[in-house]
Amino acid sequence: MRIQFFIKPIIALMIATQLAACGVIAVGGVAAGASILADRRTPGVQAIDNGIEMEANAALSKKFGDNAHINVTAFNQKVLLTGEVKDADIKGEAGAYVKAMKNARTVFNELVIGPNSSYTARANDSYLESKIKTQMIFTDKLPSNSMSIVAEGTSVYLMGILTQNEADLAKKISSNTNGVKDVYVYFDIISDQEKIRLEKEGKADQSQPNTPPKLQ
């Protein structure tokens, strides 16, 4: 039974990863093309986000060691910190470090003070992320590859560049997923006109508001 428990989330995660990597997915005989799966960030911003994640993850891991388990997620130069830290001082130091990074325009510090999560809990988080990602991939007109999904226990955090209608749909899918209690969103909301421009040019306007509403 324990073997099946660990295999299930791993298989689901692999499926979601492979689906996300596909250029075209057939859903009910209809192809969901690259426009649905495209990332609305420019290649340059994607590279910046990857750089933020790599630098911050390495630096925070080296600085705090076993006193913290910190996940760094960057999307459109907005940075989300999730995981566990030993005390409030470490939480504050981690947030301050990332805020001082050159390319981080906004930091959301959602670190929890408490013991580091177990490997089983982290596997469950990955499984929950994969379930939500898979549902979004197979949802018509939802640009799943222009979002990041982070699960921590029963909480889910969403980042991305979406229209209001897309954002509402993404929140609904997440909140209706079994195992999810709270959904927090950190979207850059764009107009339908901006969506059309991005689909044509592949660019993202970085001047969007930063205040994250919470889905009750």
N, CA, C and O of each residue as an XYZ file, in Angstrom:
864
protein
N       0.820     -1.206      0.000
C       0.000      0.000      0.000
C       0.859      1.265      0.000
O       0.527      2.246     -0.665
N       1.968      1.238      0.750
C       2.826      2.419      0.802
C       3.499      2.667     -0.539
O       3.717      3.813     -0.932
N       3.836      1.558     -1.257
C       4.445      1.710     -2.577
C       3.472      2.398     -3.526
O       3.853      3.310     -4.261
N       2.210      1.960     -3.510
C       1.213      2.574     -4.367
C       1.007      4.032     -4.007
O       0.773      4.859     -4.888
N       1.092      4.360     -2.730
C       0.896      5.737     -2.273
C       1.931      6.668     -2.885
O       1.611      7.792     -3.272
N       3.178      6.199     -2.972
C       4.234      7.046     -3.521
C       4.232      7.056     -5.043
O       4.566      8.065     -5.664
N       3.849      5.912     -5.652
C       3.863      5.832     -7.110
C       2.797      6.723     -7.722
O       3.033      7.356     -8.752
N       1.635      6.778     -7.104
C       0.505      7.540     -7.662
C       0.849      8.994     -7.934
O       0.624      9.462     -9.050
N       1.398      9.749     -6.945
C       1.721     11.140     -7.235
C       2.829     11.295     -8.257
O       2.839     12.258     -9.024
N       3.784     10.335     -8.274
C       4.887     10.417     -9.231
C       4.368     10.260    -10.648
O       4.761     11.007    -11.545
N       3.472      9.275    -10.857
C       2.904      9.057    -12.189
C       2.093     10.274    -12.635
O       2.214     10.718    -13.777
N       1.275     10.806    -11.743
C       0.457     11.974    -12.095
C       1.324     13.157    -12.453
O       1.019     13.902    -13.385
N       2.415     13.334    -11.709
C       3.311     14.450    -11.991
C       3.972     14.285    -13.339
O       4.117     15.254    -14.084
N       4.384     13.046    -13.667
C       5.008     12.799    -14.967
C       4.039     13.068    -16.103
O       4.420     13.625    -17.132
N       2.776     12.669    -15.917
C       1.776     12.902    -16.958
C       1.566     14.385    -17.186
O       1.525     14.846    -18.327
N       1.432     15.137    -16.093
C       1.198     16.568    -16.219
C       2.375     17.259    -16.876
O       2.201     18.169    -17.686
N       3.584     16.820    -16.521
C       4.785     17.422    -17.108
C       4.843     17.173    -18.600
O       5.149     18.079    -19.375
N       4.547     15.934    -19.007
C       4.573     15.604    -20.421
C       3.495     16.350    -21.193
O       3.728     16.793    -22.318
N       2.310     16.492    -20.591
C       1.237     17.220    -21.254
C       1.614     18.672    -21.455
O       1.348     19.254    -22.507
N       2.237     19.256    -20.439
C       2.604     20.662    -20.524
C       3.650     20.900    -21.587
O       3.730     21.990    -22.153
N       4.460     19.879    -21.866
C       5.542     20.042    -22.831
C       5.064     19.886    -24.265
O       5.787     20.246    -25.194
N       3.877     19.363    -24.465
C       3.382     19.110    -25.820
C       3.022     20.407    -26.525
O       2.457     21.317    -25.918
N       3.350     20.489    -27.804
C       2.993     21.663    -28.575
C       1.518     21.665    -28.934
O       0.890     22.721    -29.002
N       0.962     20.470    -29.165
C      -0.450     20.354    -29.521
C      -1.043     19.193    -28.738
O      -0.447     18.118    -28.668
N      -2.207     19.404    -28.153
C      -2.900     18.346    -27.416
C      -4.281     18.172    -28.005
O      -5.003     19.150    -28.201
N      -4.656     16.934    -28.288
C      -5.996     16.661    -28.821
C      -6.943     16.405    -27.673
O      -6.721     15.506    -26.863
N      -8.003     17.198    -27.601
C      -8.996     17.054    -26.539
C     -10.353     16.858    -27.188
O     -10.906     17.782    -27.784
N     -10.897     15.630    -27.069
C     -12.194     15.330    -27.663
C     -12.202     15.554    -29.162
O     -13.205     15.973    -29.740
N     -11.057     15.266    -29.788
C     -10.971     15.405    -31.225
C     -10.626     16.805    -31.678
O     -10.510     17.055    -32.878
N     -10.456     17.742    -30.722
C     -10.120     19.121    -31.081
C      -8.707     19.412    -30.609
O      -8.372     19.116    -29.462
N      -7.891     19.969    -31.443
C      -6.509     20.260    -31.082
C      -6.424     21.561    -30.323
O      -6.931     22.594    -30.760
N      -5.768     21.491    -29.166
C      -5.471     22.710    -28.409
C      -4.086     23.148    -28.819
O      -3.097     22.534    -28.418
N      -3.997     24.196    -29.608
C      -2.742     24.575    -30.237
C      -1.820     25.368    -29.357
O      -2.065     25.550    -28.165
N      -0.739     25.844    -29.972
C       0.307     26.549    -29.242
C      -0.197     27.828    -28.599
O       0.357     28.264    -27.590
N      -1.256     28.455    -29.169
C      -1.764     29.698    -28.598
C      -2.337     29.486    -27.211
O      -2.298     30.389    -26.374
N      -2.875     28.288    -26.958
C      -3.416     27.978    -25.644
C      -2.294     27.667    -24.661
O      -2.378     28.019    -23.484
N      -1.244     27.008    -25.142
C      -0.181     26.558    -24.266
C       0.970     27.551    -24.141
O       1.890     27.335    -23.351
N       0.929     28.631    -24.908
C       2.064     29.542    -24.948
C       2.243     30.291    -23.637
O       1.274     30.635    -22.960
N       3.498     30.535    -23.297
C       3.846     31.356    -22.140
C       3.798     32.813    -22.578
O       4.423     33.182    -23.572
N       3.065     33.638    -21.851
C       2.888     35.033    -22.238
C       4.049     35.928    -21.818
O       4.047     37.122    -22.121
N       5.022     35.379    -21.138
C       6.223     36.140    -20.832
C       7.148     36.134    -22.043
O       7.133     35.195    -22.839
N       7.947     37.177    -22.178
C       8.965     37.164    -23.219
C      10.038     36.149    -22.839
O      10.163     35.801    -21.665
N      10.813     35.669    -23.807
C      11.925     34.771    -23.481
C      12.893     35.409    -22.483
O      13.458     34.731    -21.625
N      13.073     36.727    -22.612
C      13.970     37.414    -21.694
C      13.464     37.368    -20.260
O      14.237     37.126    -19.333
N      12.168     37.599    -20.076
C      11.588     37.560    -18.730
C      11.607     36.141    -18.186
O      11.850     35.935    -16.997
N      11.351     35.161    -19.044
C      11.439     33.773    -18.600
C      12.841     33.457    -18.081
O      12.996     32.777    -17.066
N      13.857     33.953    -18.781
C      15.239     33.727    -18.351
C      15.515     34.421    -17.024
O      16.202     33.876    -16.161
N      14.977     35.627    -16.867
C      15.144     36.353    -15.605
C      14.498     35.580    -14.458
O      15.092     35.432    -13.390
N      13.282     35.091    -14.683
C      12.581     34.324    -13.650
C      13.374     33.080    -13.255
O      13.500     32.765    -12.071
N      13.905     32.377    -14.252
C      14.705     31.183    -13.952
C      15.944     31.551    -13.146
O      16.346     30.830    -12.233
N      16.543     32.687    -13.502
C      17.725     33.141    -12.782
C      17.417     33.483    -11.334
O      18.191     33.164    -10.431
N      16.275     34.137    -11.119
C      15.856     34.473     -9.751
C      15.681     33.204     -8.926
O      16.160     33.119     -7.795
N      15.001     32.232     -9.491
C      14.757     30.989     -8.760
C      16.056     30.267     -8.416
O      16.245     29.810     -7.288
N      16.944     30.171     -9.395
C      18.200     29.460     -9.165
C      19.051     30.160     -8.117
O      19.561     29.521     -7.197
N      19.205     31.477     -8.255
C      20.040     32.223     -7.326
C      19.468     32.201     -5.912
O      20.186     31.927     -4.950
N      18.172     32.489     -5.789
C      17.557     32.566     -4.469
C      17.509     31.202     -3.787
O      17.798     31.098     -2.595
N      17.151     30.160     -4.524
C      17.109     28.827     -3.928
C      18.477     28.412     -3.397
O      18.589     27.885     -2.290
N      19.511     28.654     -4.192
C      20.863     28.271     -3.772
C      21.318     29.086     -2.573
O      21.873     28.543     -1.618
N      21.079     30.402     -2.626
C      21.544     31.282     -1.553
C      20.827     31.002     -0.239
O      21.466     30.950      0.812
N      19.516     30.824     -0.284
C      18.751     30.604      0.935
C      19.040     29.234      1.538
O      19.083     29.082      2.759
N      19.238     28.242      0.678
C      19.574     26.915      1.174
C      20.928     26.931      1.877
O      21.090     26.326      2.936
N      21.893     27.623      1.287
C      23.224     27.722      1.888
C      23.193     28.506      3.191
O      23.880     28.157      4.152
N      22.396     29.562      3.220
C      22.357     30.445      4.378
C      21.674     29.805      5.592
O      22.138     29.950      6.723
N      20.579     29.105      5.346
C      19.773     28.601      6.463
C      19.873     27.094      6.694
O      19.509     26.616      7.768
N      20.352     26.347      5.721
C      20.535     24.913      5.894
C      19.268     24.202      6.337
O      18.196     24.407      5.767
N      19.401     23.358      7.364
C      18.263     22.576      7.849
C      17.276     23.393      8.676
O      16.250     22.868      9.109
N      17.571     24.657      8.897
C      16.660     25.507      9.661
C      15.498     26.022      8.810
O      14.621     26.730      9.303
N      15.505     25.663      7.547
C      14.434     26.132      6.659
C      14.287     25.206      5.460
O      15.242     24.564      5.023
N      13.084     25.157      4.951
C      12.800     24.485      3.681
C      12.018     25.494      2.852
O      10.809     25.651      3.022
N      12.723     26.179      1.950
C      12.139     27.315      1.229
C      12.050     27.015     -0.264
O      13.028     26.602     -0.887
N      10.873     27.227     -0.821
C      10.654     27.109     -2.258
C      10.515     28.504     -2.855
O       9.741     29.323     -2.359
N      11.259     28.770     -3.911
C      11.213     30.069     -4.579
C      10.578     29.893     -5.951
O      11.077     29.125     -6.774
N       9.483     30.600     -6.202
C       8.805     30.547     -7.497
C       8.732     31.954     -8.061
O       8.209     32.859     -7.411
N       9.246     32.143     -9.254
C       9.240     33.468     -9.890
C       8.436     33.411    -11.175
O       8.605     32.501    -11.986
N       7.563     34.389    -11.353
C       6.785     34.485    -12.591
C       6.586     35.952    -12.930
O       6.004     36.706    -12.150
N       7.073     36.348    -14.097
C       6.990     37.742    -14.544
C       7.637     38.679    -13.513
O       7.167     39.792    -13.277
N       8.723     38.197    -12.912
C       9.530     38.937    -11.946
C       8.816     39.201    -10.616
O       9.258     40.031     -9.822
N       7.729     38.500    -10.387
C       7.081     38.478     -9.075
C       7.518     37.186     -8.403
O       7.499     36.127     -9.030
N       7.909     37.257     -7.142
C       8.523     36.112     -6.476
C       7.672     35.658     -5.294
O       7.265     36.464     -4.457
N       7.415     34.365     -5.243
C       6.643     33.757     -4.165
C       7.553     32.857     -3.341
O       8.261     32.009     -3.883
N       7.528     33.049     -2.026
C       8.279     32.191     -1.111
C       7.304     31.327     -0.333
O       6.416     31.844      0.346
N       7.463     30.020     -0.426
C       6.626     29.091      0.319
C       7.516     28.063      1.011
O       8.692     27.914      0.679
N       6.936     27.363      1.971
C       7.700     26.369      2.705
C       7.693     26.663      4.193
O       6.800     27.343      4.698
N       8.695     26.147      4.891
C       8.734     26.260      6.342
C      10.074     26.815      6.811
O      11.118     26.539      6.220
N      10.025     27.602      7.885
C      11.239     28.144      8.497
C      11.160     27.964     10.009
O      10.076     27.838     10.580
N      12.330     27.954     10.642
C      12.392     27.691     12.075
C      11.763     28.782     12.915
O      11.096     28.503     13.911
N      11.979     30.052     12.506
C      11.455     31.153     13.315
C      11.174     32.379     12.456
O      11.461     32.393     11.259
N      10.609     33.410     13.086
C      10.219     34.625     12.371
C      11.421     35.376     11.825
O      11.320     36.032     10.789
N      12.562     35.290     12.510
C      13.767     35.977     12.036
C      14.206     35.437     10.679
O      14.555     36.201      9.779
N      14.184     34.116     10.543
C      14.572     33.516      9.264
C      13.584     33.901      8.171
O      13.985     34.193      7.044
N      12.299     33.903      8.498
C      11.295     34.315      7.517
C      11.576     35.733      7.029
O      11.540     36.000      5.828
N      11.854     36.635      7.955
C      12.135     38.011      7.578
C      13.414     38.147      6.770
O      13.459     38.906      5.801
N      14.456     37.418      7.158
C      15.728     37.484      6.437
C      15.576     36.959      5.015
O      16.123     37.532      4.072
N      14.829     35.863      4.867
C      14.621     35.283      3.533
C      13.884     36.265      2.632
O      14.251     36.458      1.473
N      12.842     36.881      3.177
C      12.089     37.850      2.389
C      12.924     39.051      2.015
O      12.848     39.540      0.888
N      13.728     39.532      2.958
C      14.574     40.701      2.699
C      15.622     40.401      1.638
O      15.930     41.253      0.804
N      16.171     39.186      1.670
C      17.182     38.814      0.673
C      16.596     38.868     -0.737
O      17.199     39.431     -1.652
N      15.423     38.280     -0.895
C      14.825     38.236     -2.231
C      14.388     39.629     -2.683
O      14.529     39.973     -3.857
N      13.855     40.437     -1.753
C      13.452     41.796     -2.110
C      14.624     42.617     -2.610
O      14.449     43.519     -3.429
N      15.814     42.312     -2.124
C      17.010     43.062     -2.521
C      17.577     42.605     -3.856
O      18.485     43.245     -4.387
N      17.071     41.530     -4.403
C      17.572     41.043     -5.681
C      17.202     42.018     -6.800
O      16.101     42.569     -6.818
N      18.100     42.216     -7.697
C      17.967     43.236     -8.738
C      16.704     43.086     -9.573
O      16.038     44.079     -9.864
N      16.368     41.879     -9.956
C      15.278     41.667    -10.912
C      13.939     41.285    -10.288
O      12.977     41.021    -11.009
N      13.865     41.251     -8.965
C      12.603     40.907     -8.308
C      11.785     42.178     -8.087
O      12.197     43.055     -7.327
N      10.632     42.282     -8.743
C       9.839     43.504     -8.618
C       8.840     43.449     -7.471
O       8.455     44.493     -6.945
N       8.412     42.256     -7.073
C       7.484     42.092     -5.963
C       7.760     40.752     -5.298
O       8.041     39.762     -5.974
N       7.678     40.722     -3.959
C       7.910     39.474     -3.227
C       6.714     39.188     -2.325
O       6.273     40.054     -1.570
N       6.193     37.963     -2.412
C       5.110     37.516     -1.549
C       5.674     36.447     -0.613
O       5.974     35.329     -1.034
N       5.809     36.805      0.646
C       6.433     35.917      1.617
C       5.368     35.102      2.355
O       4.762     35.579      3.314
N       5.151     33.880      1.900
C       4.138     32.997      2.486
C       4.777     31.869      3.303
O       4.166     30.819      3.500
N       6.004     32.089      3.774
C       6.691     31.086      4.577
C       5.952     30.862      5.897
O       5.446     31.804      6.507
N       5.899     29.621      6.318
C       5.229     29.237      7.556
C       6.280     28.914      8.611
O       7.270     28.243      8.319
N       6.072     29.381      9.817
C       6.994     29.093     10.908
C       6.625     27.740     11.515
O       5.530     27.557     12.046
N       7.558     26.805     11.425
C       7.294     25.458     11.916
C       8.345     24.495     11.406
O       9.267     24.909     10.704
N       8.227     23.215     11.743
C       9.199     22.210     11.300
C       9.135     21.990      9.795
O       8.095     22.189      9.167
N      10.254     21.578      9.236
C      10.291     21.300      7.805
C       9.307     20.188      7.444
O       9.138     19.231      8.200
N       8.671     20.318      6.304
C       7.720     19.303      5.858
C       8.434     17.996      5.544
O       9.619     17.986      5.210
N       7.707     16.904      5.655
C       8.263     15.582      5.367
C       8.304     15.345      3.863
O       7.664     16.063      3.095
N       9.062     14.331      3.447
C       9.112     13.987      2.030
C       7.746     13.506      1.537
O       7.383     13.718      0.380
N       7.000     12.860      2.421
C       5.657     12.420      2.052
C       4.760     13.618      1.772
O       4.001     13.619      0.803
N       4.850     14.638      2.622
C       4.048     15.845      2.420
C       4.426     16.529      1.117
O       3.557     17.025      0.402
N       5.703     16.559      0.807
C       6.148     17.207     -0.427
C       5.687     16.433     -1.650
O       5.360     17.027     -2.677
N       5.659     15.098     -1.543
C       5.142     14.279     -2.637
C       3.658     14.552     -2.848
O       3.184     14.601     -3.983
N       2.928     14.728     -1.752
C       1.506     15.048     -1.857
C       1.301     16.412     -2.506
O       0.378     16.598     -3.299
N       2.171     17.368     -2.165
C       2.084     18.694     -2.778
C       2.276     18.594     -4.297
O       1.536     19.208     -5.066
N       3.266     17.825     -4.711
C       3.526     17.653     -6.145
C       2.350     16.991     -6.839
O       2.000     17.349     -7.964
N       1.745     16.031     -6.169
C       0.588     15.342     -6.732
C      -0.582     16.303     -6.897
O      -1.269     16.278     -7.918
N      -0.811     17.148     -5.897
C      -1.904     18.117     -5.968
C      -1.653     19.124     -7.086
O      -2.573     19.471     -7.827
N      -0.426     19.587     -7.210
C      -0.082     20.504     -8.302
C      -0.353     19.848     -9.652
O      -0.886     20.485    -10.561
N       0.012     18.583     -9.781
C      -0.171     17.887    -11.054
C      -1.643     17.719    -11.397
O      -2.027     17.822    -12.562
N      -2.470     17.460    -10.383
C      -3.913     17.317    -10.624
C      -4.496     18.620    -11.158
O      -5.258     18.619    -12.124
N      -4.133     19.729    -10.522
C      -4.657     21.026    -10.950
C      -4.135     21.374    -12.337
O      -4.893     21.839    -13.189
N      -2.845     21.151    -12.566
C      -2.239     21.458    -13.861
C      -2.916     20.665    -14.975
O      -3.203     21.205    -16.044
N      -3.167     19.400    -14.724
C      -3.802     18.557    -15.733
C      -5.203     19.057    -16.070
O      -5.586     19.093    -17.240
N      -5.969     19.442    -15.052
C      -7.310     19.971    -15.300
C      -7.245     21.257    -16.122
O      -8.069     21.471    -17.012
N      -6.279     22.099    -15.827
C      -6.168     23.355    -16.559
C      -5.745     23.135    -18.003
O      -6.202     23.834    -18.907
N      -4.867     22.159    -18.212
C      -4.432     21.856    -19.576
C      -5.621     21.445    -20.443
O      -5.682     21.783    -21.626
N      -6.556     20.721    -19.851
C      -7.704     20.233    -20.609
C      -8.930     21.140    -20.476
O     -10.054     20.724    -20.756
N      -8.699     22.383    -20.044
C      -9.779     23.362    -19.991
C      -9.647     24.318    -21.166
O      -8.607     24.952    -21.342
N     -10.689     24.419    -21.960
C     -10.647     25.237    -23.163
C     -10.401     26.707    -22.832
O     -10.981     27.245    -21.888
N      -9.546     27.343    -23.607
C      -9.275     28.772    -23.540
C      -8.606     29.215    -22.233
O      -8.714     30.376    -21.840
N      -7.925     28.300    -21.574
C      -7.177     28.654    -20.374
C      -5.693     28.425    -20.648
O      -5.278     27.283    -20.844
N      -4.879     29.491    -20.666
C      -3.453     29.365    -21.015
C      -2.642     28.795    -19.851
O      -1.976     29.538    -19.130
N      -2.700     27.488    -19.673
C      -2.083     26.849    -18.512
C      -0.578     27.058    -18.450
O       0.001     27.063    -17.364
N       0.062     27.232    -19.605
C       1.506     27.425    -19.593
C       1.898     28.874    -19.346
O       3.079     29.215    -19.409
N       0.931     29.719    -19.069
C       1.243     31.081    -18.648
C       0.885     31.247    -17.180
O       0.500     32.328    -16.735
N       1.022     30.143    -16.429
C       0.750     30.144    -14.992
C       1.754     29.266    -14.270
O       2.323     28.341    -14.849
N       1.964     29.572    -12.987
C       2.694     28.684    -12.094
C       1.744     28.274    -10.977
O       0.990     29.098    -10.459
N       1.785     26.997    -10.609
C       0.915     26.451     -9.569
C       1.781     25.886     -8.459
O       2.624     25.022     -8.700
N       1.574     26.369     -7.249
C       2.355     25.902     -6.102
C       1.392     25.416     -5.023
O       0.495     26.153     -4.613
N       1.572     24.188     -4.566
C       0.741     23.636     -3.495
C       1.584     23.431     -2.247
O       2.696     22.908     -2.312
N       1.046     23.845     -1.124
C       1.682     23.631      0.174
C       0.592     23.154      1.136
O      -0.202     23.952      1.633
N       0.565     21.862      1.388
C      -0.501     21.305      2.213
C      -1.839     21.429      1.512
O      -2.018     20.908      0.411
N      -2.785     22.120      2.145
C      -4.107     22.311      1.542
C      -4.243     23.683      0.882
O      -5.329     24.052      0.435
N      -3.156     24.430      0.820
C      -3.179     25.754      0.200
C      -2.549     25.713     -1.184
O      -1.557     25.020     -1.409
N      -3.137     26.463     -2.103
C      -2.625     26.543     -3.471
C      -2.385     28.003     -3.819
O      -3.208     28.869     -3.523
N      -1.246     28.265     -4.452
C      -0.861     29.619     -4.852
C      -0.730     29.641     -6.371
O      -0.072     28.784     -6.961
N      -1.368     30.636     -6.998
C      -1.372     30.738     -8.455
C      -0.705     32.039     -8.894
O      -0.983     33.105     -8.344
N       0.171     31.942     -9.882
C       0.797     33.116    -10.474
C       0.623     33.023    -11.981
O       0.564     31.921    -12.528
N       0.540     34.164    -12.662
C       0.403     34.113    -14.097
C      -0.040     35.425    -14.700
O      -0.230     36.417    -13.997
N      -0.201     35.422    -16.003
C      -0.627     36.590    -16.770
C      -1.925     36.215    -17.477
O      -1.905     35.520    -18.492
N      -3.060     36.679    -16.935
C      -4.363     36.245    -17.414
C      -5.339     37.407    -17.522
O      -5.164     38.449    -16.892
N      -6.374     37.204    -18.338
C      -7.500     38.127    -18.318
C      -8.321     37.824    -17.070
O      -8.104     36.804    -16.417
N      -9.261     38.702    -16.738
C     -10.080     38.468    -15.550
C     -10.893     37.184    -15.676
O     -11.017     36.428    -14.713
N     -11.446     36.938    -16.858
C     -12.223     35.714    -17.061
C     -11.357     34.472    -16.894
O     -11.779     33.488    -16.288
N     -10.144     34.527    -17.436
C      -9.228     33.400    -17.292
C      -8.849     33.197    -15.825
O      -8.778     32.067    -15.340
N      -8.607     34.312    -15.125
C      -8.237     34.227    -13.711
C      -9.357     33.601    -12.888
O      -9.104     32.752    -12.034
N     -10.589     34.019    -13.143
C     -11.735     33.460    -12.421
C     -11.862     31.961    -12.664
O     -12.170     31.197    -11.749
N     -11.622     31.551    -13.902
C     -11.714     30.130    -14.245
C     -10.605     29.335    -13.556
O     -10.845     28.244    -13.040
N      -9.394     29.885    -13.551
C      -8.268     29.200    -12.912
C      -8.510     29.037    -11.411
O      -8.223     27.984    -10.842
N      -9.042     30.088    -10.769
C      -9.344     30.011     -9.344
C     -10.435     28.978     -9.069
O     -10.361     28.234     -8.091
N     -11.440     28.937     -9.929
C     -12.538     27.992     -9.750
C     -12.046     26.557     -9.851
O     -12.407     25.713     -9.031
N     -11.226     26.280    -10.850
C     -10.697     24.924    -11.022
C      -9.877     24.511     -9.804
O     -10.012     23.393     -9.307
N      -9.037     25.408     -9.333
C      -8.183     25.092     -8.187
C      -8.997     24.851     -6.927
O      -8.772     23.879     -6.206
N      -9.942     25.740     -6.669
C     -10.728     25.632     -5.438
C     -11.629     24.406     -5.431
O     -11.979     23.896     -4.367
N     -12.007     23.931     -6.615
C     -12.880     22.762     -6.702
C     -12.115     21.441     -6.730
O     -12.717     20.369     -6.793
N     -10.797     21.523     -6.683
C      -9.973     20.311     -6.703
C      -9.952     19.673     -5.308
O      -9.732     20.357     -4.309
N     -10.175     18.392     -5.255
C     -10.185     17.678     -3.985
C      -8.841     17.826     -3.269
O      -7.782     17.613     -3.860
N      -8.902     18.194     -1.989
C      -7.684     18.370     -1.207
C      -7.280     19.810     -1.028
O      -6.376     20.100     -0.245
N      -7.934     20.738     -1.743
C      -7.597     22.161     -1.664
C      -8.542     22.868     -0.709
O      -9.760     22.734     -0.825
N      -7.989     23.620      0.234
C      -8.789     24.387      1.187
C      -8.773     25.869      0.862
O      -9.822     26.514      0.857
N      -7.590     26.421      0.589
C      -7.455     27.855      0.307
C      -6.712     28.066     -1.004
O      -5.779     27.330     -1.326
N      -7.132     29.077     -1.756
C      -6.463     29.435     -3.001
C      -6.055     30.903     -2.925
O      -6.882     31.771     -2.647
N      -4.786     31.172     -3.172
C      -4.265     32.540     -3.173
C      -3.767     32.850     -4.578
O      -3.064     32.041     -5.183
N      -4.127     34.017     -5.095
C      -3.746     34.344     -6.471
C      -2.874     35.590     -6.520
O      -3.073     36.543     -5.766
N      -1.910     35.559     -7.421
C      -0.951     36.651     -7.590
C      -0.839     36.962     -9.082
O       0.257     37.109     -9.622
N      -1.988     37.057     -9.725
C      -2.009     37.235    -11.172
C      -1.687     38.667    -11.590
O      -1.950     39.621    -10.859
N      -1.116     38.790    -12.775
C      -1.094     40.055    -13.497
C      -2.318     40.020    -14.405
O      -2.365     39.233    -15.351
N      -3.307     40.864    -14.125
C      -4.546     40.868    -14.911
C      -4.386     41.781    -16.117
O      -3.995     42.941    -15.995
N      -4.696     41.231    -17.281
C      -4.582     41.989    -18.518
C      -5.950     42.091    -19.188
O      -6.858     41.313    -18.896
N      -6.080     43.050    -20.077
C      -7.327     43.228    -20.816
C      -7.400     42.232    -21.967
O      -6.407     41.595    -22.319
N      -8.586     42.109    -22.545
C      -8.734     41.240    -23.709
C      -7.899     41.757    -24.875
O      -7.362     40.977    -25.660
N      -7.796     43.079    -24.979
C      -6.968     43.663    -26.033
C      -5.495     43.319    -25.840
O      -4.783     43.018    -26.798
N      -5.050     43.370    -24.584
C      -3.666     43.013    -24.286
C      -3.426     41.532    -24.558
O      -2.353     41.148    -25.024
N      -4.412     40.713    -24.269
C      -4.307     39.286    -24.560
C      -4.066     39.060    -26.051
O      -3.214     38.263    -26.442
N      -4.828     39.771    -26.870
C      -4.672     39.634    -28.321
C      -3.274     40.064    -28.744
O      -2.641     39.420    -29.580
N      -2.798     41.164    -28.154
C      -1.455     41.644    -28.497
C      -0.390     40.627    -28.106
O       0.552     40.385    -28.861
N      -0.541     40.031    -26.927
C       0.439     39.057    -26.467
C       0.440     37.815    -27.335
O       1.489     37.228    -27.598
N      -0.742     37.420    -27.777
C      -0.823     36.245    -28.637
C      -0.142     36.494    -29.980
O       0.370     35.570    -30.612
N      -0.145     37.761    -30.407
C       0.494     38.107    -31.664
C       1.994     38.336    -31.500
O       2.788     37.947    -32.357
N       2.377     38.979    -30.377
C       3.767     39.396    -30.208
C       4.542     38.585    -29.177
O       5.772     38.621    -29.146
N       3.806     37.843    -28.321
C       4.473     37.064    -27.296
C       5.115     37.902    -26.218
O       6.161     37.532    -25.684
N       4.505     39.030    -25.889
C       5.068     39.923    -24.894
C       4.115     40.082    -23.717
O       2.909     39.873    -23.849
N       4.670     40.454    -22.560
C       3.869     40.655    -21.362
C       4.093     42.046    -20.804
O       5.233     42.465    -20.602
N       3.017     42.756    -20.558
C       3.092     44.071    -19.926
C       3.388     43.858    -18.445
O       2.657     43.136    -17.768
N       4.453     44.479    -17.935
C       4.863     44.271    -16.556
C       4.342     45.351    -15.616
O       4.819     45.463    -14.487
N       3.381     46.140    -16.054
C       2.904     47.262    -15.238
C       1.584     46.945    -14.538
O       0.803     47.849    -14.243
N       1.338     45.673    -14.275
C       0.069     45.282    -13.674
C       0.108     45.428    -12.157
O       1.190     45.435    -11.570
N      -1.060     45.546    -11.505
C      -1.104     45.672    -10.046
C      -0.579     44.426     -9.361
O      -0.618     43.331     -9.921
N      -0.079     44.607     -8.119
C       0.562     43.522     -7.398
C      -0.253     42.982     -6.236
O       0.158     42.000     -5.619
N      -1.398     43.586     -5.910
C      -2.169     43.165     -4.750
C      -2.850     41.834     -5.000
O      -3.647     41.727     -5.933
N      -2.565     40.810     -4.198
C      -3.140     39.479     -4.431
C      -4.428     39.244     -3.647
O      -4.390     39.180     -2.419
N      -5.576     39.114     -4.333
C      -6.808     38.779     -3.620
C      -6.796     37.325     -3.208
O      -6.050     36.522     -3.770
N      -7.611     36.982     -2.239
C      -7.733     35.602     -1.783
C      -9.116     35.077     -2.136
O     -10.127     35.740     -1.907
N      -9.141     33.877     -2.696
C     -10.414     33.233     -3.013
C     -10.928     32.536     -1.770
O     -10.255     31.661     -1.225
N     -12.117     32.916     -1.314
C     -12.694     32.311     -0.103
C     -13.296     30.950     -0.445
O     -13.833     30.274      0.432
